[in-house]
XYZ file of N, CA and C in Angstrom:
285
model
N -5.788 -10.750 -2.093
C -5.664 -11.395 -3.389
C -6.723 -12.480 -3.513
N -7.241 -12.642 -4.692
C -8.227 -13.677 -4.953
C -7.567 -15.050 -4.956
N -8.342 -16.059 -4.580
C -7.807 -17.416 -4.495
C -8.741 -18.395 -5.202
N -8.190 -19.536 -5.586
C -8.947 -20.630 -6.170
C -8.606 -21.900 -5.387
N -9.597 -22.751 -5.211
C -9.382 -24.022 -4.521
C -8.431 -24.889 -5.342
N -7.549 -25.613 -4.663
C -6.562 -26.432 -5.370
C -7.199 -27.521 -6.223
N -8.297 -28.119 -5.778
C -8.977 -29.136 -6.586
C -9.519 -28.532 -7.882
N -10.078 -27.334 -7.811
C -10.614 -26.658 -9.000
C -9.467 -26.310 -9.948
N -8.377 -25.770 -9.418
C -7.225 -25.407 -10.250
C -6.699 -26.627 -11.006
N -6.623 -27.764 -10.334
C -6.151 -28.988 -10.977
C -7.166 -29.496 -11.994
N -8.450 -29.471 -11.644
C -9.497 -29.994 -12.522
C -9.577 -29.240 -13.843
N -9.435 -27.912 -13.805
C -9.551 -27.130 -15.038
C -8.195 -26.874 -15.702
N -7.125 -27.384 -15.112
C -5.805 -27.300 -15.724
C -5.179 -25.929 -15.728
N -5.348 -25.173 -14.631
C -4.718 -23.851 -14.554
C -3.204 -24.003 -14.455
N -2.486 -23.245 -15.271
C -1.023 -23.324 -15.293
C -0.418 -22.556 -14.133
N 0.428 -23.235 -13.380
C 1.159 -22.580 -12.292
C 2.305 -21.758 -12.875
N 2.512 -20.582 -12.287
C 3.540 -19.674 -12.795
C 4.933 -20.027 -12.282
N 5.019 -20.830 -11.237
C 6.293 -21.128 -10.593
C 6.547 -20.210 -9.399
N 5.782 -19.124 -9.326
C 5.891 -18.190 -8.208
C 5.106 -18.734 -7.008
N 5.539 -18.364 -5.821
C 4.815 -18.686 -4.590
C 4.642 -17.383 -3.815
N 3.484 -17.236 -3.161
C 3.201 -16.018 -2.386
C 2.869 -16.375 -0.952
N 3.201 -15.467 -0.066
C 2.882 -15.638 1.352
C 1.419 -15.311 1.584
N 0.748 -16.168 2.343
C -0.631 -15.918 2.750
C -0.758 -16.214 4.229
N -1.692 -15.529 4.870
C -1.982 -15.762 6.282
C -3.477 -15.933 6.439
N -3.854 -16.898 7.234
C -5.255 -17.136 7.510
C -5.456 -17.393 8.986
N -6.672 -17.756 9.345
C -6.946 -17.986 10.758
C -6.312 -19.273 11.273
N -5.997 -20.185 10.363
C -5.419 -21.446 10.796
C -3.914 -21.532 10.626
N -3.367 -20.797 9.637
C -1.930 -20.919 9.405
C -1.412 -19.809 8.501
N -0.099 -19.810 8.340
C 0.597 -18.916 7.428
C 1.510 -19.779 6.579
N 1.651 -19.451 5.305
C 2.522 -20.252 4.460
C 2.703 -19.661 3.084
N 3.442 -20.385 2.275
C 3.696 -20.021 0.888
C 2.823 -20.903 0.013
N 2.124 -20.291 -0.939
C 1.218 -21.040 -1.810
C 1.533 -20.733 -3.273
N 1.210 -21.688 -4.165
C 1.474 -21.461 -5.590
C 0.538 -20.428 -6.197
N 0.953 -19.908 -7.341
C 0.200 -18.910 -8.089
C -0.132 -19.497 -9.462
N -1.352 -19.245 -9.946
C -1.755 -19.681 -11.284
C -2.165 -18.480 -12.123
N -2.059 -18.647 -13.424
C -2.463 -17.635 -14.390
C -3.867 -17.984 -14.884
N -4.773 -16.995 -14.871
C -6.135 -17.196 -15.342
C -6.371 -16.252 -16.522
N -6.764 -16.823 -17.654
C -7.008 -15.987 -18.830
C -8.489 -15.732 -19.057
N -9.348 -16.656 -18.616
C -10.793 -16.487 -18.797
C -11.505 -16.978 -17.547
N -12.225 -16.066 -16.894
C -13.031 -16.463 -15.743
C -14.148 -15.473 -15.567
N -15.196 -15.908 -14.903
C -16.363 -15.054 -14.753
C -17.099 -15.377 -13.466
N -17.871 -14.383 -13.036
C -18.770 -14.527 -11.889
C -20.158 -14.249 -12.423
N -21.001 -15.265 -12.421
C -22.316 -15.106 -13.039
C -22.132 -14.779 -14.506
N -22.736 -13.688 -14.967
C -22.599 -13.254 -16.361
C -21.479 -12.244 -16.551
N -20.749 -11.923 -15.495
C -19.714 -10.893 -15.542
C -18.349 -11.514 -15.808
N -17.769 -11.170 -16.959
C -16.435 -11.655 -17.294
C -15.399 -10.812 -16.561
N -14.416 -11.483 -15.947
C -13.370 -10.798 -15.190
C -12.097 -10.719 -16.017
N -11.271 -9.720 -15.721
C -10.014 -9.525 -16.440
C -9.043 -10.667 -16.132
N -8.199 -11.027 -17.093
C -7.166 -12.036 -16.835
C -6.281 -11.594 -15.673
N -5.723 -12.557 -14.969
C -4.864 -12.216 -13.847
C -4.276 -13.440 -13.180
N -3.786 -13.234 -11.987
C -3.176 -14.311 -11.209
C -4.009 -14.574 -9.959
N -4.061 -15.838 -9.562
C -4.750 -16.262 -8.347
C -3.798 -17.104 -7.526
N -3.947 -17.060 -6.224
C -3.216 -17.997 -5.394
C -4.053 -19.258 -5.246
N -3.379 -20.381 -5.049
C -4.040 -21.686 -4.958
C -3.988 -22.152 -3.508
N -5.165 -22.390 -2.938
C -5.268 -22.773 -1.530
C -6.288 -23.902 -1.401
N -6.070 -24.787 -0.458
C -7.044 -25.832 -0.157
C -8.211 -25.181 0.579
N -9.357 -25.088 -0.093
C -10.540 -24.476 0.505
C -11.549 -25.543 0.932
N -11.045 -26.726 1.291
C -11.946 -27.789 1.751
C -12.815 -27.263 2.875
N -14.100 -27.625 2.828
C -15.023 -27.087 3.838
C -14.769 -27.685 5.217
N -14.998 -26.878 6.244
C -14.958 -27.437 7.596
C -16.110 -28.424 7.753
N -16.074 -29.199 8.788
C -17.133 -30.194 8.997
C -18.503 -29.562 8.820
N -19.288 -30.116 7.886
C -20.645 -29.628 7.667
C -20.736 -28.336 6.887
N -19.604 -27.793 6.462
C -19.615 -26.530 5.736
C -19.859 -26.716 4.253
N -20.066 -25.611 3.571
C -20.295 -25.639 2.133
C -18.970 -25.549 1.385
N -18.920 -26.166 0.212
C -17.734 -26.154 -0.624
C -17.597 -24.796 -1.311
N -16.359 -24.273 -1.345
C -16.078 -23.021 -2.046
C -15.119 -23.316 -3.191
N -15.353 -22.696 -4.347
C -14.453 -22.846 -5.472
C -13.350 -21.799 -5.442
N -13.617 -20.685 -4.786
C -12.638 -19.618 -4.711
C -13.188 -18.451 -3.920
N -12.345 -17.456 -3.769
C -12.717 -16.238 -3.055
C -12.229 -15.043 -3.856
N -13.122 -14.072 -4.079
C -12.726 -12.846 -4.751
C -12.107 -11.900 -3.732
N -10.932 -11.399 -4.049
C -10.252 -10.468 -3.166
C -10.383 -9.041 -3.662
N -9.786 -8.134 -2.933
C -9.855 -6.725 -3.315
C -9.126 -6.463 -4.629
N -8.216 -7.358 -5.037
C -7.544 -7.195 -6.327
C -8.541 -7.214 -7.478
N -9.654 -7.902 -7.324
C -10.712 -7.954 -8.341
C -11.826 -6.972 -8.003
N -12.303 -7.021 -6.779
C -13.465 -6.211 -6.399
C -13.195 -4.714 -6.480
N -11.963 -4.279 -6.256
C -11.662 -2.848 -6.303
C -11.789 -2.272 -7.713
N -11.768 -3.126 -8.736
C -11.952 -2.651 -10.110
C -13.361 -2.121 -10.358
N -14.300 -2.460 -9.498
C -15.697 -2.112 -9.718
C -16.171 -0.936 -8.877
N -15.274 -0.328 -8.123
C -15.680 0.799 -7.285
C -16.512 0.305 -6.124
N -17.718 0.778 -6.028
C -18.602 0.435 -4.918
C -19.343 -0.875 -5.208
N -19.273 -1.803 -4.264
C -20.029 -3.049 -4.361
C -20.955 -3.130 -3.154
N -21.990 -3.957 -3.261
C -22.929 -4.133 -2.160
C -23.043 -5.609 -1.842
N -22.972 -5.946 -0.567
C -23.154 -7.326 -0.129
C -24.407 -7.386 0.732
N -25.371 -8.179 0.295
C -26.601 -8.406 1.051
C -26.460 -9.764 1.732
N -26.021 -9.742 2.984
C -25.776 -10.982 3.716
C -27.056 -11.772 3.966
N -28.168 -11.077 4.197
C -29.434 -11.768 4.451
C -29.885 -12.588 3.243
N -29.705 -12.037 2.050
C -30.134 -12.713 0.823
C -29.016 -13.512 0.155
N -27.771 -13.334 0.646
C -26.633 -14.031 0.037
C -26.327 -13.541 -1.367
N -26.370 -12.203 -1.554
C -26.193 -11.619 -2.882
C -25.059 -10.595 -2.853
N -24.204 -10.685 -3.866
C -23.159 -9.696 -4.096
C -23.570 -8.887 -5.317
N -23.727 -7.564 -5.152
C -24.104 -6.697 -6.266
C -22.878 -5.931 -6.742
N -22.559 -6.140 -8.021
C -21.415 -5.470 -8.647
C -21.984 -4.549 -9.716
N -21.596 -3.266 -9.724
C -22.124 -2.351 -10.742
C -21.675 -2.756 -12.141
N -22.494 -2.442 -13.135
C -22.162 -2.736 -14.520
C -20.912 -1.975 -14.905
N -20.056 -2.601 -15.721
C -18.814 -1.906 -16.147
C -19.112 -0.713 -17.033
Protein backbone atom coordinates (compact mmCIF):
# COMPACT_ATOMS: atom_id res chain seq x y z
CA UNK A 1 0.00 0.00 0.00
CA UNK A 2 1.17 3.51 -0.72
CA UNK A 3 2.07 5.73 2.21
CA UNK A 4 2.42 9.44 2.97
CA UNK A 5 4.65 11.03 5.60
CA UNK A 6 2.72 12.19 8.66
CA UNK A 7 4.12 15.73 8.45
CA UNK A 8 2.96 16.03 4.81
CA UNK A 9 -0.49 14.62 5.64
CA UNK A 10 -0.89 17.19 8.42
CA UNK A 11 0.52 20.08 6.36
CA UNK A 12 -1.87 19.57 3.44
CA UNK A 13 -4.84 18.70 5.66
CA UNK A 14 -5.56 15.15 4.51
CA UNK A 15 -8.69 13.83 6.22
CA UNK A 16 -8.24 10.69 8.29
CA UNK A 17 -10.87 8.04 7.67
CA UNK A 18 -10.85 6.73 11.25
CA UNK A 19 -9.60 3.37 9.97
CA UNK A 20 -6.22 1.96 11.04
CA UNK A 21 -4.21 -0.64 9.10
CA UNK A 22 -1.47 -3.02 10.11
CA UNK A 23 1.95 -2.34 8.61
CA UNK A 24 5.30 -4.06 9.03
CA UNK A 25 8.69 -2.59 8.35
CA UNK A 26 12.30 -3.29 9.11
CA UNK A 27 12.10 -1.43 12.40
CA UNK A 28 8.65 -2.28 13.72
CA UNK A 29 5.09 -3.47 13.22
CA UNK A 30 2.03 -1.47 14.17
CA UNK A 31 -1.32 0.06 13.36
CA UNK A 32 -1.30 3.32 11.41
CA UNK A 33 -4.02 5.78 10.37
CA UNK A 34 -5.50 5.94 6.88
CA UNK A 35 -6.24 9.13 4.90
CA UNK A 36 -8.41 9.80 1.87
CA UNK A 37 -6.70 11.43 -1.12
CA UNK A 38 -8.83 12.98 -3.85
CA UNK A 39 -6.14 14.73 -5.91
CA UNK A 40 -2.49 13.73 -6.15
CA UNK A 41 0.12 13.39 -8.82
CA UNK A 42 3.63 12.21 -9.57
CA UNK A 43 5.35 14.63 -11.89
CA UNK A 44 2.79 15.41 -14.61
CA UNK A 45 0.86 12.16 -14.02
CA UNK A 46 -2.40 12.52 -12.12
CA UNK A 47 -3.20 9.51 -9.92
CA UNK A 48 -6.63 8.10 -9.12
CA UNK A 49 -8.25 9.05 -5.80
CA UNK A 50 -7.67 6.53 -3.04
CA UNK A 51 -6.48 5.80 0.46
CA UNK A 52 -2.96 6.07 1.88
CA UNK A 53 -1.52 4.96 5.16
CA UNK A 54 0.20 7.63 7.26
CA UNK A 55 3.68 6.81 8.55
CA UNK A 56 6.55 8.83 10.00
CA UNK A 57 9.06 8.78 7.13
CA UNK A 58 11.65 10.91 8.93
CA UNK A 59 15.03 10.32 7.33
CA UNK A 60 17.69 8.30 9.07
CA UNK A 61 20.79 10.24 10.08
CA UNK A 62 22.09 11.94 6.95
CA UNK A 63 19.33 10.51 4.78
CA UNK A 64 17.06 12.29 2.35
CA UNK A 65 13.52 13.34 3.24
CA UNK A 66 10.68 11.35 1.65
CA UNK A 67 7.14 12.66 1.22
CA UNK A 68 5.70 9.24 0.52
CA UNK A 69 6.12 5.88 -1.13
CA UNK A 70 4.15 4.49 -4.06
CA UNK A 71 3.04 0.93 -3.44
CA UNK A 72 1.80 -1.79 -5.74
CA UNK A 73 -1.76 -0.52 -5.14
CA UNK A 74 -0.86 2.41 -7.44
CA UNK A 75 1.96 1.04 -9.59
CA UNK A 76 0.02 -2.08 -10.64
CA UNK A 77 -2.49 0.17 -12.45
CA UNK A 78 0.19 0.95 -15.03
CA UNK A 79 1.20 -2.57 -16.00
CA UNK A 80 4.92 -2.63 -16.69
CA UNK A 81 7.08 0.04 -15.06
CA UNK A 82 10.83 0.58 -15.32
CA UNK A 83 13.15 1.72 -12.54
CA UNK A 84 16.55 3.07 -13.55
CA UNK A 85 18.46 3.00 -10.27
CA UNK A 86 21.63 4.49 -11.78
CA UNK A 87 19.78 7.59 -13.02
CA UNK A 88 17.17 7.68 -10.23
CA UNK A 89 14.27 7.55 -12.70
CA UNK A 90 10.92 5.77 -12.52
CA UNK A 91 9.35 5.29 -15.97
CA UNK A 92 5.58 4.84 -16.01
CA UNK A 93 3.87 4.14 -19.36
CA UNK A 94 1.34 6.69 -20.61
CA UNK A 95 -2.26 5.81 -19.67
